[in-house]
């Protein structure tokens, strides 16, 4: 999302009650995110803003200036959560993790974390940071078996958060999800998002449409049964991964 579409969607989301927003240097919408939040008329301290460092800026020369630029784009002195967007191409995560820690020590970020890390990379992250990163943001939806990653992260004490939570719409091709929703008076998207939360994974959802933004927020008043969770689990046999080697050069060998 960019430009006025992003600003409008964020304004709607704030009105509905969302307070956590996820952006990145790569998305080119940090400025719109900052403006929409500033226009909301709600104290900045009520929000949790995440941004991510572009993998091409994970070198000693560019990293810290790029974070300062992100803060300026967002109109904040310190971002709530700063993530490394991708591991580097050569797989050596240590230098960028040291730079991430430096950004925190300089007071540019309250919390630091990673995205698209494997379990082995998370182990290195804990060694370098001296504590678990606050999140590992990864592709997570019912059509992909992420149990190895989730169990590995959980053993290490690293919280997982989702992207592509509705598999960019592909989940809607599975009628059993809507069927489950009927029992709870919920839509297929709401069932999928609740399934993610019940896996212990925190959620990122994206929509340009007011109706969907509202629906995606309205998921805290029901609980899927174990039987329904298991029915949705079984869809991972689809083995549908959206973000793979052909998407960008930074994609690691997934767990
Ligand atoms: N860390 C990373 O490397 C990474 C990678 C990819 C994405 N992300 C983050 O994750 C966010 C979401 O991921 P994503 O956009 O790739 O995939 P997604 O959330 O699976 O799919 C977004 C699409 O789903 C539709 N949608 C959302 N809610 C809906 C609903 N209730 N009913 C019907 N359709 C619905 C939206 O269409 P409408 O606009 O028409 O509602 C939108 O086109 C991104 O915005 C980004 O912040 C991070």
PDB file of C-alpha atoms and ligand atoms in Angstrom:
ATOM      1  CA  UNK A   1       0.000   0.000   0.000  1.00  0.00           C
ATOM      2  CA  UNK A   2       1.239   3.482  -0.783  1.00  0.00           C
ATOM      3  CA  UNK A   3       0.201   7.122  -0.938  1.00  0.00           C
ATOM      4  CA  UNK A   4      -3.356   8.120  -0.170  1.00  0.00           C
ATOM      5  CA  UNK A   5      -4.562   4.498  -0.155  1.00  0.00           C
ATOM      6  CA  UNK A   6      -2.215   3.702   2.747  1.00  0.00           C
ATOM      7  CA  UNK A   7      -3.193   6.864   4.649  1.00  0.00           C
ATOM      8  CA  UNK A   8      -6.891   6.134   4.224  1.00  0.00           C
ATOM      9  CA  UNK A   9      -6.552   2.504   5.308  1.00  0.00           C
ATOM     10  CA  UNK A  10      -4.519   3.472   8.381  1.00  0.00           C
ATOM     11  CA  UNK A  11      -7.043   6.192   9.304  1.00  0.00           C
ATOM     12  CA  UNK A  12      -9.867   3.644   9.104  1.00  0.00           C
ATOM     13  CA  UNK A  13      -7.866   1.121  11.121  1.00  0.00           C
ATOM     14  CA  UNK A  14      -7.132   3.664  13.866  1.00  0.00           C
ATOM     15  CA  UNK A  15     -10.831   4.527  14.044  1.00  0.00           C
ATOM     16  CA  UNK A  16     -11.715   0.825  14.345  1.00  0.00           C
ATOM     17  CA  UNK A  17      -9.204   0.386  17.192  1.00  0.00           C
ATOM     18  CA  UNK A  18      -5.934  -0.888  15.680  1.00  0.00           C
ATOM     19  CA  UNK A  19      -2.907   0.543  17.445  1.00  0.00           C
ATOM     20  CA  UNK A  20      -0.085  -1.594  16.019  1.00  0.00           C
ATOM     21  CA  UNK A  21       1.205  -0.778  12.528  1.00  0.00           C
ATOM     22  CA  UNK A  22       3.860  -2.607  10.572  1.00  0.00           C
ATOM     23  CA  UNK A  23       5.871  -0.836   7.887  1.00  0.00           C
ATOM     24  CA  UNK A  24       9.345  -1.163   6.352  1.00  0.00           C
ATOM     25  CA  UNK A  25      11.961   0.850   4.486  1.00  0.00           C
ATOM     26  CA  UNK A  26      11.290  -1.461   1.534  1.00  0.00           C
ATOM     27  CA  UNK A  27       7.546  -0.660   1.373  1.00  0.00           C
ATOM     28  CA  UNK A  28       8.072   3.064   0.740  1.00  0.00           C
ATOM     29  CA  UNK A  29       5.161   3.976   3.033  1.00  0.00           C
ATOM     30  CA  UNK A  30       6.841   5.031   6.276  1.00  0.00           C
ATOM     31  CA  UNK A  31       5.954   8.682   5.589  1.00  0.00           C
ATOM     32  CA  UNK A  32       2.267   7.858   5.021  1.00  0.00           C
ATOM     33  CA  UNK A  33       2.229   5.688   8.142  1.00  0.00           C
ATOM     34  CA  UNK A  34       3.699   8.508  10.242  1.00  0.00           C
ATOM     35  CA  UNK A  35       1.318  11.109   8.791  1.00  0.00           C
ATOM     36  CA  UNK A  36      -1.793   8.965   9.277  1.00  0.00           C
ATOM     37  CA  UNK A  37      -0.835   8.264  12.896  1.00  0.00           C
ATOM     38  CA  UNK A  38      -0.055  11.937  13.569  1.00  0.00           C
ATOM     39  CA  UNK A  39      -3.438  12.937  12.100  1.00  0.00           C
ATOM     40  CA  UNK A  40      -5.326  10.464  14.295  1.00  0.00           C
ATOM     41  CA  UNK A  41      -5.396  12.823  17.279  1.00  0.00           C
ATOM     42  CA  UNK A  42      -4.373  10.025  19.654  1.00  0.00           C
ATOM     43  CA  UNK A  43      -1.181  10.132  21.767  1.00  0.00           C
ATOM     44  CA  UNK A  44       1.770   8.599  19.951  1.00  0.00           C
ATOM     45  CA  UNK A  45       2.486   6.557  23.088  1.00  0.00           C
ATOM     46  CA  UNK A  46      -0.729   4.567  22.447  1.00  0.00           C
ATOM     47  CA  UNK A  47       0.719   3.153  19.213  1.00  0.00           C
ATOM     48  CA  UNK A  48       3.174   0.359  18.545  1.00  0.00           C
ATOM     49  CA  UNK A  49       5.023   1.095  15.314  1.00  0.00           C
ATOM     50  CA  UNK A  50       7.268  -1.477  13.673  1.00  0.00           C
ATOM     51  CA  UNK A  51       9.630  -0.778  10.810  1.00  0.00           C
ATOM     52  CA  UNK A  52      12.281  -2.925   9.136  1.00  0.00           C
ATOM     53  CA  UNK A  53      15.750  -2.249   7.790  1.00  0.00           C
ATOM     54  CA  UNK A  54      16.173  -3.006   4.086  1.00  0.00           C
ATOM     55  CA  UNK A  55      18.624  -5.920   3.594  1.00  0.00           C
ATOM     56  CA  UNK A  56      20.775  -3.837   1.217  1.00  0.00           C
ATOM     57  CA  UNK A  57      21.408  -1.333   4.029  1.00  0.00           C
ATOM     58  CA  UNK A  58      22.735  -3.896   6.487  1.00  0.00           C
ATOM     59  CA  UNK A  59      26.311  -2.669   6.307  1.00  0.00           C
ATOM     60  CA  UNK A  60      28.313  -0.414   8.632  1.00  0.00           C
ATOM     61  CA  UNK A  61      28.026   2.602   6.303  1.00  0.00           C
ATOM     62  CA  UNK A  62      24.273   2.557   5.625  1.00  0.00           C
ATOM     63  CA  UNK A  63      22.554   0.866   8.564  1.00  0.00           C
ATOM     64  CA  UNK A  64      22.366   3.580  11.249  1.00  0.00           C
ATOM     65  CA  UNK A  65      21.747   6.440   8.746  1.00  0.00           C
ATOM     66  CA  UNK A  66      18.911   4.380   7.241  1.00  0.00           C
ATOM     67  CA  UNK A  67      17.335   3.925  10.694  1.00  0.00           C
ATOM     68  CA  UNK A  68      17.624   7.684  11.356  1.00  0.00           C
ATOM     69  CA  UNK A  69      15.923   8.262   7.989  1.00  0.00           C
ATOM     70  CA  UNK A  70      13.112   5.856   8.991  1.00  0.00           C
ATOM     71  CA  UNK A  71      12.583   7.781  12.245  1.00  0.00           C
ATOM     72  CA  UNK A  72      12.427  11.034  10.305  1.00  0.00           C
ATOM     73  CA  UNK A  73       9.967   9.476   7.805  1.00  0.00           C
ATOM     74  CA  UNK A  74       7.753   8.262  10.652  1.00  0.00           C
ATOM     75  CA  UNK A  75       8.042  11.524  12.612  1.00  0.00           C
ATOM     76  CA  UNK A  76       9.298   9.799  15.784  1.00  0.00           C
ATOM     77  CA  UNK A  77      12.494  10.028  17.880  1.00  0.00           C
ATOM     78  CA  UNK A  78      12.564   6.304  18.554  1.00  0.00           C
ATOM     79  CA  UNK A  79      10.658   3.472  16.875  1.00  0.00           C
ATOM     80  CA  UNK A  80       8.871   0.908  19.066  1.00  0.00           C
ATOM     81  CA  UNK A  81      10.108  -2.138  17.147  1.00  0.00           C
ATOM     82  CA  UNK A  82      12.968  -2.302  14.650  1.00  0.00           C
ATOM     83  CA  UNK A  83      13.356  -5.516  12.637  1.00  0.00           C
ATOM     84  CA  UNK A  84      15.938  -6.832  10.220  1.00  0.00           C
ATOM     85  CA  UNK A  85      13.699  -7.417   7.182  1.00  0.00           C
ATOM     86  CA  UNK A  86      15.674 -10.359   5.738  1.00  0.00           C
ATOM     87  CA  UNK A  87      18.858 -12.261   6.508  1.00  0.00           C
ATOM     88  CA  UNK A  88      21.766 -11.222   4.277  1.00  0.00           C
ATOM     89  CA  UNK A  89      22.468 -13.060   1.013  1.00  0.00           C
ATOM     90  CA  UNK A  90      25.586 -14.782   2.377  1.00  0.00           C
ATOM     91  CA  UNK A  91      23.621 -16.084   5.392  1.00  0.00           C
ATOM     92  CA  UNK A  92      26.075 -14.527   7.880  1.00  0.00           C
ATOM     93  CA  UNK A  93      23.625 -12.793  10.187  1.00  0.00           C
ATOM     94  CA  UNK A  94      26.186 -11.639  12.791  1.00  0.00           C
ATOM     95  CA  UNK A  95      27.216  -8.232  11.313  1.00  0.00           C
ATOM     96  CA  UNK A  96      23.627  -7.012  10.801  1.00  0.00           C
ATOM     97  CA  UNK A  97      22.588  -8.236  14.265  1.00  0.00           C
ATOM     98  CA  UNK A  98      25.467  -6.211  15.783  1.00  0.00           C
ATOM     99  CA  UNK A  99      24.256  -3.139  13.890  1.00  0.00           C
ATOM    100  CA  UNK A 100      20.693  -3.770  15.100  1.00  0.00           C
ATOM    101  CA  UNK A 101      21.944  -3.898  18.694  1.00  0.00           C
ATOM    102  CA  UNK A 102      23.878  -0.671  18.108  1.00  0.00           C
ATOM    103  CA  UNK A 103      20.664   1.028  16.914  1.00  0.00           C
ATOM    104  CA  UNK A 104      18.964   0.026  20.177  1.00  0.00           C
ATOM    105  CA  UNK A 105      21.930   1.152  22.273  1.00  0.00           C
ATOM    106  CA  UNK A 106      21.823   4.529  20.491  1.00  0.00           C
ATOM    107  CA  UNK A 107      18.186   4.889  21.584  1.00  0.00           C
ATOM    108  CA  UNK A 108      16.779   4.635  18.053  1.00  0.00           C
ATOM    109  CA  UNK A 109      14.572   1.604  18.828  1.00  0.00           C
ATOM    110  CA  UNK A 110      12.814   0.431  22.010  1.00  0.00           C
ATOM    111  CA  UNK A 111      12.717  -3.222  20.940  1.00  0.00           C
ATOM    112  CA  UNK A 112      14.567  -5.168  18.259  1.00  0.00           C
ATOM    113  CA  UNK A 113      13.755  -8.276  16.289  1.00  0.00           C
ATOM    114  CA  UNK A 114      14.070 -10.110  13.011  1.00  0.00           C
ATOM    115  CA  UNK A 115      12.034 -11.327  10.073  1.00  0.00           C
ATOM    116  CA  UNK A 116      12.409 -14.340   7.806  1.00  0.00           C
ATOM    117  CA  UNK A 117      14.953 -16.018  10.094  1.00  0.00           C
ATOM    118  CA  UNK A 118      15.445 -19.780  10.337  1.00  0.00           C
ATOM    119  CA  UNK A 119      15.762 -21.495  13.731  1.00  0.00           C
ATOM    120  CA  UNK A 120      19.555 -21.724  13.308  1.00  0.00           C
ATOM    121  CA  UNK A 121      19.673 -17.961  12.654  1.00  0.00           C
ATOM    122  CA  UNK A 122      17.534 -17.330  15.752  1.00  0.00           C
ATOM    123  CA  UNK A 123      20.108 -19.201  17.853  1.00  0.00           C
ATOM    124  CA  UNK A 124      22.838 -16.903  16.530  1.00  0.00           C
ATOM    125  CA  UNK A 125      20.609 -13.874  17.147  1.00  0.00           C
ATOM    126  CA  UNK A 126      20.252 -14.788  20.833  1.00  0.00           C
ATOM    127  CA  UNK A 127      24.040 -15.169  21.140  1.00  0.00           C
ATOM    128  CA  UNK A 128      24.706 -11.778  19.525  1.00  0.00           C
ATOM    129  CA  UNK A 129      21.858  -9.811  21.145  1.00  0.00           C
ATOM    130  CA  UNK A 130      22.248 -11.447  24.567  1.00  0.00           C
ATOM    131  CA  UNK A 131      18.479 -12.066  24.678  1.00  0.00           C
ATOM    132  CA  UNK A 132      15.793 -13.354  22.294  1.00  0.00           C
ATOM    133  CA  UNK A 133      14.690 -10.956  19.537  1.00  0.00           C
ATOM    134  CA  UNK A 134      11.180  -9.640  20.318  1.00  0.00           C
ATOM    135  CA  UNK A 135       9.785 -11.365  17.255  1.00  0.00           C
ATOM    136  CA  UNK A 136      10.559 -13.370  14.145  1.00  0.00           C
ATOM    137  CA  UNK A 137       8.033 -12.213  11.532  1.00  0.00           C
ATOM    138  CA  UNK A 138       7.415 -14.958   8.967  1.00  0.00           C
ATOM    139  CA  UNK A 139       4.899 -16.221   6.436  1.00  0.00           C
ATOM    140  CA  UNK A 140       2.236 -17.932   8.549  1.00  0.00           C
ATOM    141  CA  UNK A 141      -1.199 -19.179   7.431  1.00  0.00           C
ATOM    142  CA  UNK A 142      -3.111 -22.489   7.405  1.00  0.00           C
ATOM    143  CA  UNK A 143      -1.864 -23.620   3.973  1.00  0.00           C
ATOM    144  CA  UNK A 144       1.800 -23.845   5.079  1.00  0.00           C
ATOM    145  CA  UNK A 145       3.286 -26.164   7.707  1.00  0.00           C
ATOM    146  CA  UNK A 146       5.416 -23.907   9.878  1.00  0.00           C
ATOM    147  CA  UNK A 147       5.461 -26.271  12.874  1.00  0.00           C
ATOM    148  CA  UNK A 148       9.235 -26.831  12.720  1.00  0.00           C
ATOM    149  CA  UNK A 149       9.886 -23.094  12.791  1.00  0.00           C
ATOM    150  CA  UNK A 150       7.225 -22.405  15.432  1.00  0.00           C
ATOM    151  CA  UNK A 151       8.435 -25.195  17.747  1.00  0.00           C
ATOM    152  CA  UNK A 152      12.083 -24.175  17.295  1.00  0.00           C
ATOM    153  CA  UNK A 153      11.308 -20.520  18.004  1.00  0.00           C
ATOM    154  CA  UNK A 154       9.185 -21.465  21.007  1.00  0.00           C
ATOM    155  CA  UNK A 155      12.011 -23.618  22.456  1.00  0.00           C
ATOM    156  CA  UNK A 156      14.289 -20.585  22.143  1.00  0.00           C
ATOM    157  CA  UNK A 157      11.745 -18.170  23.643  1.00  0.00           C
ATOM    158  CA  UNK A 158      11.306 -16.174  20.429  1.00  0.00           C
ATOM    159  CA  UNK A 159       7.737 -14.972  19.745  1.00  0.00           C
ATOM    160  CA  UNK A 160       6.567 -15.494  16.154  1.00  0.00           C
ATOM    161  CA  UNK A 161       4.412 -13.028  14.215  1.00  0.00           C
ATOM    162  CA  UNK A 162       2.657 -13.579  10.908  1.00  0.00           C
ATOM    163  CA  UNK A 163       2.632 -12.108   7.434  1.00  0.00           C
ATOM    164  CA  UNK A 164       0.553 -13.269   4.465  1.00  0.00           C
ATOM    165  CA  UNK A 165      -1.939 -14.264   7.162  1.00  0.00           C
ATOM    166  CA  UNK A 166      -4.735 -15.021   4.679  1.00  0.00           C
ATOM    167  CA  UNK A 167      -2.255 -16.354   2.087  1.00  0.00           C
ATOM    168  CA  UNK A 168      -3.084 -13.297  -0.045  1.00  0.00           C
ATOM    169  CA  UNK A 169      -6.631 -14.603  -0.479  1.00  0.00           C
ATOM    170  CA  UNK A 170      -5.837 -18.249  -1.317  1.00  0.00           C
ATOM    171  CA  UNK A 171      -7.381 -19.467   1.983  1.00  0.00           C
ATOM    172  CA  UNK A 172     -10.777 -18.413   0.641  1.00  0.00           C
ATOM    173  CA  UNK A 173     -10.622 -21.276  -1.900  1.00  0.00           C
ATOM    174  CA  UNK A 174     -11.134 -23.790   0.940  1.00  0.00           C
ATOM    175  CA  UNK A 175     -14.878 -24.134   1.712  1.00  0.00           C
ATOM    176  CA  UNK A 176     -14.254 -25.902   5.044  1.00  0.00           C
ATOM    177  CA  UNK A 177     -12.995 -22.610   6.502  1.00  0.00           C
ATOM    178  CA  UNK A 178     -16.262 -20.818   5.690  1.00  0.00           C
ATOM    179  CA  UNK A 179     -18.206 -23.843   6.962  1.00  0.00           C
ATOM    180  CA  UNK A 180     -16.410 -23.598  10.305  1.00  0.00           C
ATOM    181  CA  UNK A 181     -17.128 -19.860  10.343  1.00  0.00           C
ATOM    182  CA  UNK A 182     -20.885 -20.416  10.054  1.00  0.00           C
ATOM    183  CA  UNK A 183     -20.873 -22.180  13.456  1.00  0.00           C
ATOM    184  CA  UNK A 184     -19.371 -19.107  15.119  1.00  0.00           C
ATOM    185  CA  UNK A 185     -21.134 -16.481  13.007  1.00  0.00           C
ATOM    186  CA  UNK A 186     -17.754 -15.483  11.566  1.00  0.00           C
ATOM    187  CA  UNK A 187     -16.294 -15.021   8.074  1.00  0.00           C
ATOM    188  CA  UNK A 188     -13.537 -17.212   6.623  1.00  0.00           C
ATOM    189  CA  UNK A 189     -10.932 -14.465   7.133  1.00  0.00           C
ATOM    190  CA  UNK A 190     -11.903 -14.139  10.786  1.00  0.00           C
ATOM    191  CA  UNK A 191     -11.586 -17.906  11.289  1.00  0.00           C
ATOM    192  CA  UNK A 192      -8.091 -17.919   9.750  1.00  0.00           C
ATOM    193  CA  UNK A 193      -6.898 -14.949  11.805  1.00  0.00           C
ATOM    194  CA  UNK A 194      -8.257 -16.525  14.992  1.00  0.00           C
ATOM    195  CA  UNK A 195      -6.519 -19.818  14.119  1.00  0.00           C
ATOM    196  CA  UNK A 196      -3.223 -17.878  13.894  1.00  0.00           C
ATOM    197  CA  UNK A 197      -3.772 -16.270  17.319  1.00  0.00           C
ATOM    198  CA  UNK A 198      -4.690 -19.647  18.830  1.00  0.00           C
ATOM    199  CA  UNK A 199      -1.358 -21.005  17.543  1.00  0.00           C
ATOM    200  CA  UNK A 200       0.297 -18.441  19.840  1.00  0.00           C
ATOM    201  CA  UNK A 201       1.380 -16.323  16.879  1.00  0.00           C
ATOM    202  CA  UNK A 202       0.730 -12.582  16.804  1.00  0.00           C
ATOM    203  CA  UNK A 203      -0.909 -11.252  13.769  1.00  0.00           C
ATOM    204  CA  UNK A 204      -0.253  -8.849  10.901  1.00  0.00           C
ATOM    205  CA  UNK A 205      -3.161  -8.292   8.580  1.00  0.00           C
ATOM    206  CA  UNK A 206      -3.438  -5.938   5.630  1.00  0.00           C
ATOM    207  CA  UNK A 207      -6.472  -4.614   3.795  1.00  0.00           C
ATOM    208  CA  UNK A 208      -7.359  -1.601   1.710  1.00  0.00           C
ATOM    209  CA  UNK A 209     -11.108  -2.030   2.350  1.00  0.00           C
ATOM    210  CA  UNK A 210     -12.981  -0.613   5.328  1.00  0.00           C
ATOM    211  CA  UNK A 211     -15.250  -3.687   5.516  1.00  0.00           C
ATOM    212  CA  UNK A 212     -12.290  -6.078   5.717  1.00  0.00           C
ATOM    213  CA  UNK A 213     -10.310  -3.868   8.118  1.00  0.00           C
ATOM    214  CA  UNK A 214     -13.322  -3.966  10.469  1.00  0.00           C
ATOM    215  CA  UNK A 215     -13.867  -7.713  10.073  1.00  0.00           C
ATOM    216  CA  UNK A 216     -10.198  -8.507  10.748  1.00  0.00           C
ATOM    217  CA  UNK A 217     -10.374  -6.623  14.057  1.00  0.00           C
ATOM    218  CA  UNK A 218     -13.568  -8.326  15.202  1.00  0.00           C
ATOM    219  CA  UNK A 219     -12.063 -11.647  16.274  1.00  0.00           C
ATOM    220  CA  UNK A 220     -11.685 -11.406  20.042  1.00  0.00           C
ATOM    221  CA  UNK A 221     -15.206 -12.561  20.954  1.00  0.00           C
ATOM    222  CA  UNK A 222     -15.010 -16.236  19.925  1.00  0.00           C
ATOM    223  CA  UNK A 223     -12.720 -19.255  20.352  1.00  0.00           C
ATOM    224  CA  UNK A 224     -12.233 -22.071  17.843  1.00  0.00           C
ATOM    225  CA  UNK A 225     -12.692 -25.553  19.297  1.00  0.00           C
ATOM    226  CA  UNK A 226      -9.770 -28.009  19.260  1.00  0.00           C
ATOM    227  CA  UNK A 227     -11.611 -30.033  16.616  1.00  0.00           C
ATOM    228  CA  UNK A 228     -11.957 -26.999  14.351  1.00  0.00           C
ATOM    229  CA  UNK A 229      -8.315 -26.006  14.918  1.00  0.00           C
ATOM    230  CA  UNK A 230      -7.306 -29.559  13.893  1.00  0.00           C
ATOM    231  CA  UNK A 231      -9.482 -29.368  10.748  1.00  0.00           C
ATOM    232  CA  UNK A 232      -7.721 -26.143   9.759  1.00  0.00           C
ATOM    233  CA  UNK A 233      -4.295 -27.633  10.660  1.00  0.00           C
ATOM    234  CA  UNK A 234      -4.953 -30.379   8.088  1.00  0.00           C
ATOM    235  CA  UNK A 235      -4.991 -27.779   5.285  1.00  0.00           C
ATOM    236  CA  UNK A 236      -1.205 -27.456   5.610  1.00  0.00           C
ATOM    237  CA  UNK A 237      -0.995 -30.520   3.340  1.00  0.00           C
ATOM    238  CA  UNK A 238      -1.580 -27.928   0.573  1.00  0.00           C
ATOM    239  CA  UNK A 239       2.068 -26.950   1.157  1.00  0.00           C
ATOM    240  CA  UNK A 240       1.496 -23.497  -0.331  1.00  0.00           C
ATOM    241  CA  UNK A 241       4.416 -21.159   0.318  1.00  0.00           C
ATOM    242  CA  UNK A 242       4.057 -17.657  -1.140  1.00  0.00           C
ATOM    243  CA  UNK A 243       7.502 -16.189  -0.520  1.00  0.00           C
ATOM    244  CA  UNK A 244      10.209 -18.342  -2.069  1.00  0.00           C
ATOM    245  CA  UNK A 245      13.565 -18.209  -3.826  1.00  0.00           C
ATOM    246  CA  UNK A 246      12.144 -16.588  -6.959  1.00  0.00           C
ATOM    247  CA  UNK A 247      10.781 -13.584  -5.010  1.00  0.00           C
ATOM    248  CA  UNK A 248      14.013 -12.070  -3.804  1.00  0.00           C
ATOM    249  CA  UNK A 249      17.689 -12.906  -3.405  1.00  0.00           C
ATOM    250  CA  UNK A 250      17.537 -12.840   0.416  1.00  0.00           C
ATOM    251  CA  UNK A 251      15.224 -15.835   0.903  1.00  0.00           C
ATOM    252  CA  UNK A 252      17.082 -18.408   3.070  1.00  0.00           C
ATOM    253  CA  UNK A 253      16.757 -22.224   3.064  1.00  0.00           C
ATOM    254  CA  UNK A 254      13.499 -22.376   5.038  1.00  0.00           C
ATOM    255  CA  UNK A 255      13.139 -24.795   7.978  1.00  0.00           C
TER     256      UNK A 255
HETATM  257  N1  LIG B   1       8.387  -9.448   6.744  1.00  0.00           N
HETATM  258  C1  LIG B   1       8.191  -9.708   5.477  1.00  0.00           C
HETATM  259  O1  LIG B   1       9.109 -10.130   4.767  1.00  0.00           O
HETATM  260  C2  LIG B   1       6.821  -9.506   4.893  1.00  0.00           C
HETATM  261  C3  LIG B   1       6.504 -10.056   3.649  1.00  0.00           C
HETATM  262  C4  LIG B   1       5.224  -9.857   3.149  1.00  0.00           C
HETATM  263  C5  LIG B   1       4.276  -9.125   3.888  1.00  0.00           C
HETATM  264  N2  LIG B   1       4.628  -8.594   5.104  1.00  0.00           N
HETATM  265  C6  LIG B   1       3.659  -7.802   5.922  1.00  0.00           C
HETATM  266  O2  LIG B   1       2.472  -8.502   6.118  1.00  0.00           O
HETATM  267  C7  LIG B   1       1.354  -7.733   5.679  1.00  0.00           C
HETATM  268  C8  LIG B   1       0.266  -8.634   5.129  1.00  0.00           C
HETATM  269  O3  LIG B   1       0.768  -9.558   4.194  1.00  0.00           O
HETATM  270  P1  LIG B   1       0.297  -9.615   2.680  1.00  0.00           P
HETATM  271  O4  LIG B   1      -0.399  -8.348   2.328  1.00  0.00           O
HETATM  272  O5  LIG B   1       1.449  -9.996   1.847  1.00  0.00           O
HETATM  273  O6  LIG B   1      -0.729 -10.846   2.612  1.00  0.00           O
HETATM  274  P2  LIG B   1      -2.154 -11.150   3.263  1.00  0.00           P
HETATM  275  O7  LIG B   1      -2.385 -10.392   4.501  1.00  0.00           O
HETATM  276  O8  LIG B   1      -2.265 -12.646   3.292  1.00  0.00           O
HETATM  277  O9  LIG B   1      -3.161 -10.695   2.114  1.00  0.00           O
HETATM  278  C9  LIG B   1      -3.573  -9.381   1.951  1.00  0.00           C
HETATM  279  C10 LIG B   1      -4.758  -9.414   0.996  1.00  0.00           C
HETATM  280  O10 LIG B   1      -5.845 -10.072   1.663  1.00  0.00           O
HETATM  281  C11 LIG B   1      -7.035  -9.358   1.435  1.00  0.00           C
HETATM  282  N3  LIG B   1      -7.830  -9.392   2.664  1.00  0.00           N
HETATM  283  C12 LIG B   1      -7.445  -8.977   3.894  1.00  0.00           C
HETATM  284  N4  LIG B   1      -8.447  -9.155   4.774  1.00  0.00           N
HETATM  285  C13 LIG B   1      -9.501  -9.680   4.094  1.00  0.00           C
HETATM  286  C14 LIG B   1     -10.808 -10.069   4.443  1.00  0.00           C
HETATM  287  N5  LIG B   1     -11.277  -9.939   5.680  1.00  0.00           N
HETATM  288  N6  LIG B   1     -11.603 -10.581   3.478  1.00  0.00           N
HETATM  289  C15 LIG B   1     -11.161 -10.715   2.226  1.00  0.00           C
HETATM  290  N7  LIG B   1      -9.918 -10.358   1.807  1.00  0.00           N
HETATM  291  C16 LIG B   1      -9.096  -9.844   2.737  1.00  0.00           C
HETATM  292  C17 LIG B   1      -6.646  -7.946   1.103  1.00  0.00           C
HETATM  293  O11 LIG B   1      -7.481  -7.464   0.085  1.00  0.00           O
HETATM  294  P3  LIG B   1      -8.310  -6.079   0.271  1.00  0.00           P
HETATM  295  O12 LIG B   1      -7.320  -4.985   0.304  1.00  0.00           O
HETATM  296  O13 LIG B   1      -9.175  -6.076  -0.951  1.00  0.00           O
HETATM  297  O14 LIG B   1      -9.093  -6.220   1.548  1.00  0.00           O
HETATM  298  C18 LIG B   1      -5.198  -8.057   0.604  1.00  0.00           C
HETATM  299  O15 LIG B   1      -5.158  -8.017  -0.807  1.00  0.00           O
HETATM  300  C19 LIG B   1       1.948  -6.753   4.679  1.00  0.00           C
HETATM  301  O16 LIG B   1       1.199  -5.581   4.579  1.00  0.00           O
HETATM  302  C20 LIG B   1       3.305  -6.501   5.295  1.00  0.00           C
HETATM  303  O17 LIG B   1       3.231  -5.479   6.284  1.00  0.00           O
HETATM  304  C21 LIG B   1       5.867  -8.788   5.612  1.00  0.00           C
END
